[in-house]
XYZ file of C-alpha atoms in Angstrom:
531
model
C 137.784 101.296 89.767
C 136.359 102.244 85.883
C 133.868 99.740 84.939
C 132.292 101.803 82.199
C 134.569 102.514 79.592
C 133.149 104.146 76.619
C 134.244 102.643 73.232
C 133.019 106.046 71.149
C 134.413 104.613 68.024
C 131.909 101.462 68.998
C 129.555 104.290 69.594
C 129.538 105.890 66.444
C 129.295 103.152 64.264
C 126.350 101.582 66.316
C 124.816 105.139 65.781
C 125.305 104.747 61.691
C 123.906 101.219 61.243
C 121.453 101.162 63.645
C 119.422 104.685 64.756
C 119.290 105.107 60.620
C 116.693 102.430 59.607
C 115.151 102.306 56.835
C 111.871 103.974 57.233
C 109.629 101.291 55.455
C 110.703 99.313 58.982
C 109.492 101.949 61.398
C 106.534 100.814 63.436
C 105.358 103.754 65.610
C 104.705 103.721 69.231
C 102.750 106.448 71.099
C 103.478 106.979 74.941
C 102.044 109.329 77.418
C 103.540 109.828 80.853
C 101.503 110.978 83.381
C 104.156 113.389 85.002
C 101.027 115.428 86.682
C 99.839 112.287 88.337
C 102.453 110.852 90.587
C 102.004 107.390 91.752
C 103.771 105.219 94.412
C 107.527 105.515 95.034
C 110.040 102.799 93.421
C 111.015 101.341 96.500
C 114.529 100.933 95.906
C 114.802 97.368 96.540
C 113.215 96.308 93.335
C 116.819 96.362 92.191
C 117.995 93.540 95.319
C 119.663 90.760 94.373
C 120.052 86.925 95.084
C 122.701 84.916 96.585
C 122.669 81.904 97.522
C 125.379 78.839 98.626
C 124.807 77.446 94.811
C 127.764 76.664 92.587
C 130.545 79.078 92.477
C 127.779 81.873 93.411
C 129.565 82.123 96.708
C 132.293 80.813 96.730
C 134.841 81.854 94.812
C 132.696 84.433 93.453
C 132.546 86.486 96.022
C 134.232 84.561 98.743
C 137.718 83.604 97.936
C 139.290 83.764 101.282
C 142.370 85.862 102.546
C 144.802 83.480 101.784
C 143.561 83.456 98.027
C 145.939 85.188 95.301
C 143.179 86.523 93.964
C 143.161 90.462 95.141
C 140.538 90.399 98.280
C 139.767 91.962 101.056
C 139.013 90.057 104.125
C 138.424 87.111 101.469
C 136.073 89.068 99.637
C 136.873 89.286 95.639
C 137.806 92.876 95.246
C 137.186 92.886 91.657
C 132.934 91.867 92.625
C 132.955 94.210 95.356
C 133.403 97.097 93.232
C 131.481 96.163 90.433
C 128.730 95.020 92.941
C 128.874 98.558 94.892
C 129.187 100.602 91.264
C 125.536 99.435 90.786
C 124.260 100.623 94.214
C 123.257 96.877 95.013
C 120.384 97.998 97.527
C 119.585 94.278 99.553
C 120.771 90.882 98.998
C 118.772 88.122 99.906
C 120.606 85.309 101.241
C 121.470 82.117 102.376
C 118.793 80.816 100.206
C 116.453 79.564 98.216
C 116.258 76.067 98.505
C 119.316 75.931 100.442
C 118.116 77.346 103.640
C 115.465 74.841 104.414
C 118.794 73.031 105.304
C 121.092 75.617 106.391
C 121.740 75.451 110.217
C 123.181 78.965 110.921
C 125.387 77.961 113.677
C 127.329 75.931 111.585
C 128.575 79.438 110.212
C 129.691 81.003 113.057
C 133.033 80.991 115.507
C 136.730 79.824 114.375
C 136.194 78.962 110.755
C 138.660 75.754 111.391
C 135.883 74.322 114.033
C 132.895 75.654 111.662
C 131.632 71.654 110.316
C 131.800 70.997 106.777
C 128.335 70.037 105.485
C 126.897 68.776 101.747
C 124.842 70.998 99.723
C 122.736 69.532 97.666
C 122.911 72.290 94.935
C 125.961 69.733 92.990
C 126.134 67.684 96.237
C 129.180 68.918 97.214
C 131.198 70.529 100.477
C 130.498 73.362 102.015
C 132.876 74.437 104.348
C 130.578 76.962 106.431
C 133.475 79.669 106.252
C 131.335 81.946 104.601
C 128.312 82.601 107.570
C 126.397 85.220 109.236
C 129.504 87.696 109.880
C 130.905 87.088 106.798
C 127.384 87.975 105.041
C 126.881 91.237 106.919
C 130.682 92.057 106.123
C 130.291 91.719 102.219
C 126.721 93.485 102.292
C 128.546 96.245 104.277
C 131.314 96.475 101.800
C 129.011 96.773 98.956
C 126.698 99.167 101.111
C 123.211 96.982 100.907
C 120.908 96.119 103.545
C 120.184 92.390 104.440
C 117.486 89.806 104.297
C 118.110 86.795 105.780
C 116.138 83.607 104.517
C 115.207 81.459 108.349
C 114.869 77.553 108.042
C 111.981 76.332 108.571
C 111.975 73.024 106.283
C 114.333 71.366 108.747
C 114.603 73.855 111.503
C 112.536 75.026 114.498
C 110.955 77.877 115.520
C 113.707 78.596 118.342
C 116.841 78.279 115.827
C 114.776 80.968 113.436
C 114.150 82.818 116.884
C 117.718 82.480 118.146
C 118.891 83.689 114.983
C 117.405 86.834 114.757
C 118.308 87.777 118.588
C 121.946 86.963 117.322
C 121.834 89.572 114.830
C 119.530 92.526 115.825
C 119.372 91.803 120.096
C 121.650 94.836 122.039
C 121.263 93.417 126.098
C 123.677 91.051 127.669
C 121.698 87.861 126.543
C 123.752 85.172 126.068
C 123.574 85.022 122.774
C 124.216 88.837 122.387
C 127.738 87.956 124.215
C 128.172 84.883 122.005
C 127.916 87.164 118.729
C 130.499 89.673 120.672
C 132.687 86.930 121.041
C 132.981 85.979 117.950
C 134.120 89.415 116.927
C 130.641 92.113 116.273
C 129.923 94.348 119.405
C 126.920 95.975 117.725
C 123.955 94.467 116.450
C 123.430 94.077 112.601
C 120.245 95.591 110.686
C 118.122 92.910 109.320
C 115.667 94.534 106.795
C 113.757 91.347 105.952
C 113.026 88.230 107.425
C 111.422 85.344 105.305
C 109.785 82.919 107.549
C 110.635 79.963 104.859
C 110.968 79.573 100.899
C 109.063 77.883 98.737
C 107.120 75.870 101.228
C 105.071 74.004 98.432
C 107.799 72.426 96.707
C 111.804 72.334 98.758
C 110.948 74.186 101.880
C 108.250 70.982 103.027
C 105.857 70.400 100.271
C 102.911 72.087 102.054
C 99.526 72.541 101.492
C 98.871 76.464 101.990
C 96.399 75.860 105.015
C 99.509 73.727 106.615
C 101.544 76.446 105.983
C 99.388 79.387 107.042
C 99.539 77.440 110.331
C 103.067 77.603 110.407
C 103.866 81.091 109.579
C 102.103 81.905 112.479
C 103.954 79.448 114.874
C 107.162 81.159 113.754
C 105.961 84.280 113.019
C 104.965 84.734 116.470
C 108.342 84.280 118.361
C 110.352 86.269 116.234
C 111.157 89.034 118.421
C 113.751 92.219 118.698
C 114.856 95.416 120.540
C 112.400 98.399 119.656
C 113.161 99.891 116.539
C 114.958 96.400 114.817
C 111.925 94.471 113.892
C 112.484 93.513 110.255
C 109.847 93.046 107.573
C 108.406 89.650 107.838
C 108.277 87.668 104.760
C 105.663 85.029 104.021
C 106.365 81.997 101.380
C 103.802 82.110 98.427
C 103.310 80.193 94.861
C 106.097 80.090 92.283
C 107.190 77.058 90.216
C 104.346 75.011 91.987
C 101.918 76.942 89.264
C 102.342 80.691 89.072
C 98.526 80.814 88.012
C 97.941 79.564 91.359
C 96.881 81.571 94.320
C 95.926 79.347 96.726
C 99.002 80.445 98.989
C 98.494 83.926 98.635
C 94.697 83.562 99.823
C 94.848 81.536 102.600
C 98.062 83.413 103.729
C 96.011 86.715 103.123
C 92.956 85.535 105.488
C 94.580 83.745 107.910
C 97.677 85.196 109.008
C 96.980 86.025 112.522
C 100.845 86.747 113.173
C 102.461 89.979 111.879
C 103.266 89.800 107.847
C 104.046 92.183 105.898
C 104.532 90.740 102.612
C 104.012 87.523 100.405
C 106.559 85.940 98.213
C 106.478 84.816 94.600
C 108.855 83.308 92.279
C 109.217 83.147 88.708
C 111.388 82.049 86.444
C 111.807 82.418 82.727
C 111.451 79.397 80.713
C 110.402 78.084 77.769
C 107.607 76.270 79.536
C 104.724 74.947 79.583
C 106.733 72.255 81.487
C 109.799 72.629 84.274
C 112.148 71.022 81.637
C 111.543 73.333 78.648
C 114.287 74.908 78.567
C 116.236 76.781 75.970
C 120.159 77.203 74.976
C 121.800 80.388 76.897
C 123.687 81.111 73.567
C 123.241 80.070 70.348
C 119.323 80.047 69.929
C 116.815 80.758 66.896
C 114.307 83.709 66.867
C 111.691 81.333 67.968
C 113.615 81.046 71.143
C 114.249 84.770 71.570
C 110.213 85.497 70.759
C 109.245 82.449 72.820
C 111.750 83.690 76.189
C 109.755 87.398 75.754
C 106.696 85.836 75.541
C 107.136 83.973 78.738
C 108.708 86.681 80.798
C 105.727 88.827 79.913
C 103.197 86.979 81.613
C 104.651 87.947 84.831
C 102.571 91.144 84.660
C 99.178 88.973 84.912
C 100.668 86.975 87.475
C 101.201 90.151 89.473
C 98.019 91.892 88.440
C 95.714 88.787 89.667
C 97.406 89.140 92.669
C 97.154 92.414 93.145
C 93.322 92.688 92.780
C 93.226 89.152 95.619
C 95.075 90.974 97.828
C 93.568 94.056 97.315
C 90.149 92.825 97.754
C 90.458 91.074 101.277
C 92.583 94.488 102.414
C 89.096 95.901 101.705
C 86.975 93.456 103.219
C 88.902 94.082 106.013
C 88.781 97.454 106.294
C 84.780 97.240 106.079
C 84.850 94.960 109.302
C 86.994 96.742 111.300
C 86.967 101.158 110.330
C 88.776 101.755 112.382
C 92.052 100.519 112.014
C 94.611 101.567 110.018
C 94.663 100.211 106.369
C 97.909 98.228 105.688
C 98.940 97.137 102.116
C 100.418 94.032 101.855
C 103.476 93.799 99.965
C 104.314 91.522 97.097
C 107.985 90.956 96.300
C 108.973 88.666 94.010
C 112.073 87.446 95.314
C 113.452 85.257 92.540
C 112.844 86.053 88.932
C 115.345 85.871 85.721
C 115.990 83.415 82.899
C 116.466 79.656 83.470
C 118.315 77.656 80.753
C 119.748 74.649 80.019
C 122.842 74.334 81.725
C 126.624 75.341 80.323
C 127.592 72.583 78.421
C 130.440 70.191 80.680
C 129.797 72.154 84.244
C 128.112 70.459 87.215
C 124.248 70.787 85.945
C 123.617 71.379 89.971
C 125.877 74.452 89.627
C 123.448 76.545 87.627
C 126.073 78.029 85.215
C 124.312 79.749 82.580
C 125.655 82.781 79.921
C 124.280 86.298 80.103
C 123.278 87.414 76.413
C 121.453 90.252 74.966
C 118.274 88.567 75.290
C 118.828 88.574 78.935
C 119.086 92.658 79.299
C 116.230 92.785 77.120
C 114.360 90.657 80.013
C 115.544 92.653 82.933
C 114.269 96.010 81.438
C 110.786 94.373 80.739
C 110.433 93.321 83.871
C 111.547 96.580 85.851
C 108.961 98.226 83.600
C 106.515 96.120 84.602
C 107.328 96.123 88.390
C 107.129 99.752 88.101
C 103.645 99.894 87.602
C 103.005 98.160 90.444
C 105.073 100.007 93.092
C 102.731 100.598 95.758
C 102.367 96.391 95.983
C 105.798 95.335 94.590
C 108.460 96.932 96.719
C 110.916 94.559 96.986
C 112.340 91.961 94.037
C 115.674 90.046 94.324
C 117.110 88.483 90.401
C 118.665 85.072 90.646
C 121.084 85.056 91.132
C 124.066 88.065 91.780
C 127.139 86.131 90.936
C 128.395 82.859 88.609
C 124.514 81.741 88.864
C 121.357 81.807 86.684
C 120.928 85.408 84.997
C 123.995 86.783 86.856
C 125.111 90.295 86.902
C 128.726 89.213 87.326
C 130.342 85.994 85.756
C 134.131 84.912 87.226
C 136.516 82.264 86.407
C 139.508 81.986 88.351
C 140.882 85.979 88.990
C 139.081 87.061 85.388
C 135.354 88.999 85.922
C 133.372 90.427 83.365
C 130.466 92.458 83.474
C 127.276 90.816 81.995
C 124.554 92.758 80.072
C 122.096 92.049 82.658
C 124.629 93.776 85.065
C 124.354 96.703 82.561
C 120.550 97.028 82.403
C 120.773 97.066 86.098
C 122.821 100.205 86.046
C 121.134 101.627 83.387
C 118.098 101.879 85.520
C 119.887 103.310 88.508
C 118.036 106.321 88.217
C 114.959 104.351 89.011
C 115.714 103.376 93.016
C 113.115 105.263 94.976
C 112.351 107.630 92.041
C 108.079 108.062 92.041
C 106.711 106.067 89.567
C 104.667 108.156 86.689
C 101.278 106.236 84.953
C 102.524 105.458 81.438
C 100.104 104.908 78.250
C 101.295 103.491 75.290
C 100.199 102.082 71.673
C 102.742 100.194 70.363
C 102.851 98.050 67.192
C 103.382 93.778 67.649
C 106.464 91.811 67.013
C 105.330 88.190 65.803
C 107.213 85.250 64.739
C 105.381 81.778 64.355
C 102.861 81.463 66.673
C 103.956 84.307 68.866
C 102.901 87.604 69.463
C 104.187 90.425 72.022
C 103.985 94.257 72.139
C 107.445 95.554 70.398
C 108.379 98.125 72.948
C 107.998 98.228 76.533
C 108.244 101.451 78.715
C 107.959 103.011 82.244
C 108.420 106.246 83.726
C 109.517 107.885 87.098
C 110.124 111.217 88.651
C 113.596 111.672 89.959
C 114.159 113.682 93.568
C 115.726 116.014 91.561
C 112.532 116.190 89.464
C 113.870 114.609 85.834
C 112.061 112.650 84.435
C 113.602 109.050 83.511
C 112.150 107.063 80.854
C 113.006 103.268 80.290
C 111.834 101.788 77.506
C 112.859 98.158 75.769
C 112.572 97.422 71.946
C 111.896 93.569 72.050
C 111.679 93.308 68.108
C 114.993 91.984 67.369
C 114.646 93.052 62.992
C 112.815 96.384 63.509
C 113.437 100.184 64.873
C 109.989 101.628 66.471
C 109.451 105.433 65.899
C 108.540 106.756 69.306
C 106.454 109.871 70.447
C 106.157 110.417 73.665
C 103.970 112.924 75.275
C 105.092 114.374 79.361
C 102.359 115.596 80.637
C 102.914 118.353 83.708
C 106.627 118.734 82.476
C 108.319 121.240 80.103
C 111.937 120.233 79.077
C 114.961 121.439 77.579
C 117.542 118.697 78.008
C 116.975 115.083 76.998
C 120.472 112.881 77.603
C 120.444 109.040 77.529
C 122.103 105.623 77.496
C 121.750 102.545 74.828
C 122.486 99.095 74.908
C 122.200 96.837 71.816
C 124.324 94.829 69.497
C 124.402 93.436 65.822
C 123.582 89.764 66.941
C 120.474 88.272 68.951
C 122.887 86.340 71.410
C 125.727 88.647 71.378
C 127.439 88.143 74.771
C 130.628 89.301 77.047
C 133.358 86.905 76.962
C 136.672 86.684 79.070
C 138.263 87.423 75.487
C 135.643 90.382 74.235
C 134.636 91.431 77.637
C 133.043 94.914 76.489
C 130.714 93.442 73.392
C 127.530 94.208 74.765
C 128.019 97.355 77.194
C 126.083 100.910 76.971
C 127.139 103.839 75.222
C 125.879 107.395 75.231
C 122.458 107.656 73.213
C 121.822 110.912 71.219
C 118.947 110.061 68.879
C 116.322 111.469 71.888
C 115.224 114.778 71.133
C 112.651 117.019 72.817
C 111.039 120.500 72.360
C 108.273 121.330 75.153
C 106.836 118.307 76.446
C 107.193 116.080 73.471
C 109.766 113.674 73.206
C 111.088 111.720 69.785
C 113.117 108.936 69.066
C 114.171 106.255 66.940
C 114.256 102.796 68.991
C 116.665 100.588 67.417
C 115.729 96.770 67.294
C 117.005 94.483 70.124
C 117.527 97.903 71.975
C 117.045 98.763 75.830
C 117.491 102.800 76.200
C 116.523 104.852 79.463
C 116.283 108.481 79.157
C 116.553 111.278 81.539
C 114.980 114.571 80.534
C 115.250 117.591 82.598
């Protein structure tokens, strides 16, 4: 299946009106990449995504069943499956969010006509459990992503989170080994992560982090598997409980007792301060475009603060005990993505949100930002993968269309498990009213087949930025690239105009030696790959 199809005429007029600025509106940005300095592989699940029973995110986005006239296979949406394995999805996280603090799993398993139907409480509606634990590990394998698998521990116990993980990973005639060969998978499934709850402070119990500390442990402690199968397992930290916050990340750090091998955090883009300031997906003013930026930004000190905490007691550590071996923690920030105001007359539980140029310009400032912090961040999962919050795919019925987020994401294919490069920059400001950001955001990687890739975002949505960049340790010939922008702030992808925000080939990239030049055109994400 062709998902990128090139308009060139598109192309070429994009290339007249906007990599010709006038240059009274160049604002120059200097970068250096440190290609003689190699830091900490891009762990390719940075790029995971989210799904979660919410809305149509599930069902009938992916799921449509095998009875549906919609072209599936085995009741999975043909149309997603492609588009989902085109961007080399590497892990989805999944049943939940919120929803697994009340998902039982063995309501999703056997005859689908005996499976119960339960209420979610994302729209308080039905779910009819046909979509479960085989049916997860059969889309992931379709799309060819590894899994992590979300345990309950809001409403469950420590031998359901137990006795699920034996059902998917255990290989000896246990009785729950036979039950899962029963009900149709011989061999046992890979589970790369485990989260031992989500968002413990707010849906998954409304903790305190000392309570939950306490628990992790409890849980953490019976999880068991054959040699060899042990996933990662994933402790619950802050997120819309006050991402300034740490207490959760401290206490977790110094009192884990129980294997853990990394800390959650979510964050979501709003208008904020408050939960309910939200913005318009479509439709909004500079201020809101400025003011979204602005917010998404401040992940980076979220991160950073975190990164020091964490790094300190690793240290402390180390000073008490030598001796052992020094263990980074990891950090993976398992939702992020934009939040608005719900789609005007859809079920405000169902999340339904549009995808707009704004929203690629997000994505690429936060993978630019993760990248600099690949040694702690090695796994991140947007919210959510289909129909849901900044989606990368957006159905209706048997239509699909491919959202500009999705097209960031492949952009930055080049990234997964490239090694990340230290990047310097100067870069003018973009301001309007009373806010201020950098105008263009970058990061840099080495590819395994030693290119150098070069994302950078123009958040300025009125001016071009002349950039020179400097690549240190690196002498290139070839510079070839990608570009995705548009005419309008909220241009976006419609069932009707389904290609009016998609990448074309960039040109305007030139290098001689180890300099690179280029004209950044406003509004503009553009990743480069010089060899």
């Amino acid at each position: 299946m062709k998902l990128y199809s090139q308009n060139w005429a598109l192309a070429a007029l994009l290339g007249i009106a906007l990599l010709a600025p006038a240059a009274a509106q160049l604002q120059t940005t200097t970068v250096t990449i440190h290609a003689d300095r190699p830091g900490a592989v891009i762990n390719k699940n940075v790029y995971g995504q989210f799904s979660e029973h919410l809305g149509t995110g599930i069902y009938e986005g992916i799921y449509v069943g095998e009875n549906s006239p919609i072209p599936n296979t085995h009741g999975f949406r043909n149309d997603v499956v492609a588009a989902l394995k085109e961007l080399k999805v590497p892990i989805v996280r999944w049943p939940g969010g919120c929803f697994a603090d009340y998902y039982h799993w063995r309501d999703g398993i056997g005859p689908k006509d005996k499976r119960p139907v339960r209420i979610n409480g994302w729209g308080s509606v039905p779910d009819s459990n046909s979509f479960g634990t085989h049916e997860f590990f059969d889309f992931i394998d379709l799309i060819g992503a590894d899994a992590y698998v979300n345990a309950n521990i809001g409403s469950g116990t420590p031998q359901e989170a137990a006795e699920w993980l034996e059902y998917m990973t255990g290989d000896q005639d246990t009785a729950l080994v036979k039950e899962r060969r029963v009900n149709g998978h011989e061999k046992p499934w890979k589970v790369s992560i485990y989260a031992i709850g989500n968002e413990t402070w707010g849906c998954g119990g409304n903790m305190r982090a000392e309570h939950y500390a306490d628990i992790y442990n409890q849980y953490a402690t019976f999880m068991r598997t054959p040699p060899g199968a042990h996933p990662e397992l994933l402790a619950s930290g802050e997120g819309a409980n006050g991402p300034d916050r740490t207490d959760f990340t401290e206490t977790l750090m110094k009192n884990a007792r129980a294997h853990m091998d990394a800390i959650s955090f979510h964050y979501y883009t709003i208008l904020g301060p408050k939960w309910e300031s939200k913005d318009a997906a479509t439709g909004f003013t500079e201020a809101g475009w400025i003011n979204t930026l602005s917010e998404t930004l401040k992940i980076d000190g979220f991160i950073k603060k975190r990164d020091a905490l964490m790094s300190a007691i690793e240290a402390k550590a180390h000073t008490k005990n030598p001796a052992a071996p020094q263990k980074k923690i990891g950090f993976y920030i398992d939702e992020w993505g934009t939040w608005y105001k719900p789609e005007p007359g859809t079920n405000p539980g169902f999340l339904v949100q549009q995808n707009t140029l704004r929203d690629a310009i997000v994505a690429s400032a936060n993978f630019n930002i993760f990248h600099k912090y690949a040694d702690r961040v090695r796994m991140t999962s947007i919210a959510q993968t289909v129909n849901v919050l900044q989606a990368m795919v957006i159905t209706d019925g048997p239509k699909m269309l491919l959202t500009p987020t999705y097209h960031v994401f492949h952009m930055y294919k080049p990234f997964q498990d490239a090694t990340s490069l230290p990047v310097g920059i100067k870069t003018g400001t973009y301001t309007y009213g009373k806010w201020t950001v950098p105008q263009v955001s970058a990061s840099a990687a080495k590819a395994k087949d030693g290119s150098i890739v070069i994302g950078l975002a123009n958040l300025d949505p009125n001016k071009s930025a002349q950039v020179s960049a400097v690549v240190t340790g690196l002498r290139a010939a070839h510079v070839k690239g990608e570009i995705l922008t548009a005419n309008v702030m909220d241009t976006h992808n419609t069932f009707d105009k389904p290609e009016a925000v998609h990448p074309v080939a960039f040109d305007g990239a030139k290098i001689v030696g180890n300099r690179l030049t280029l004209s950044l055109p406003p509004k503009s994400v553009v990743v480069l790959i010089a060899q």
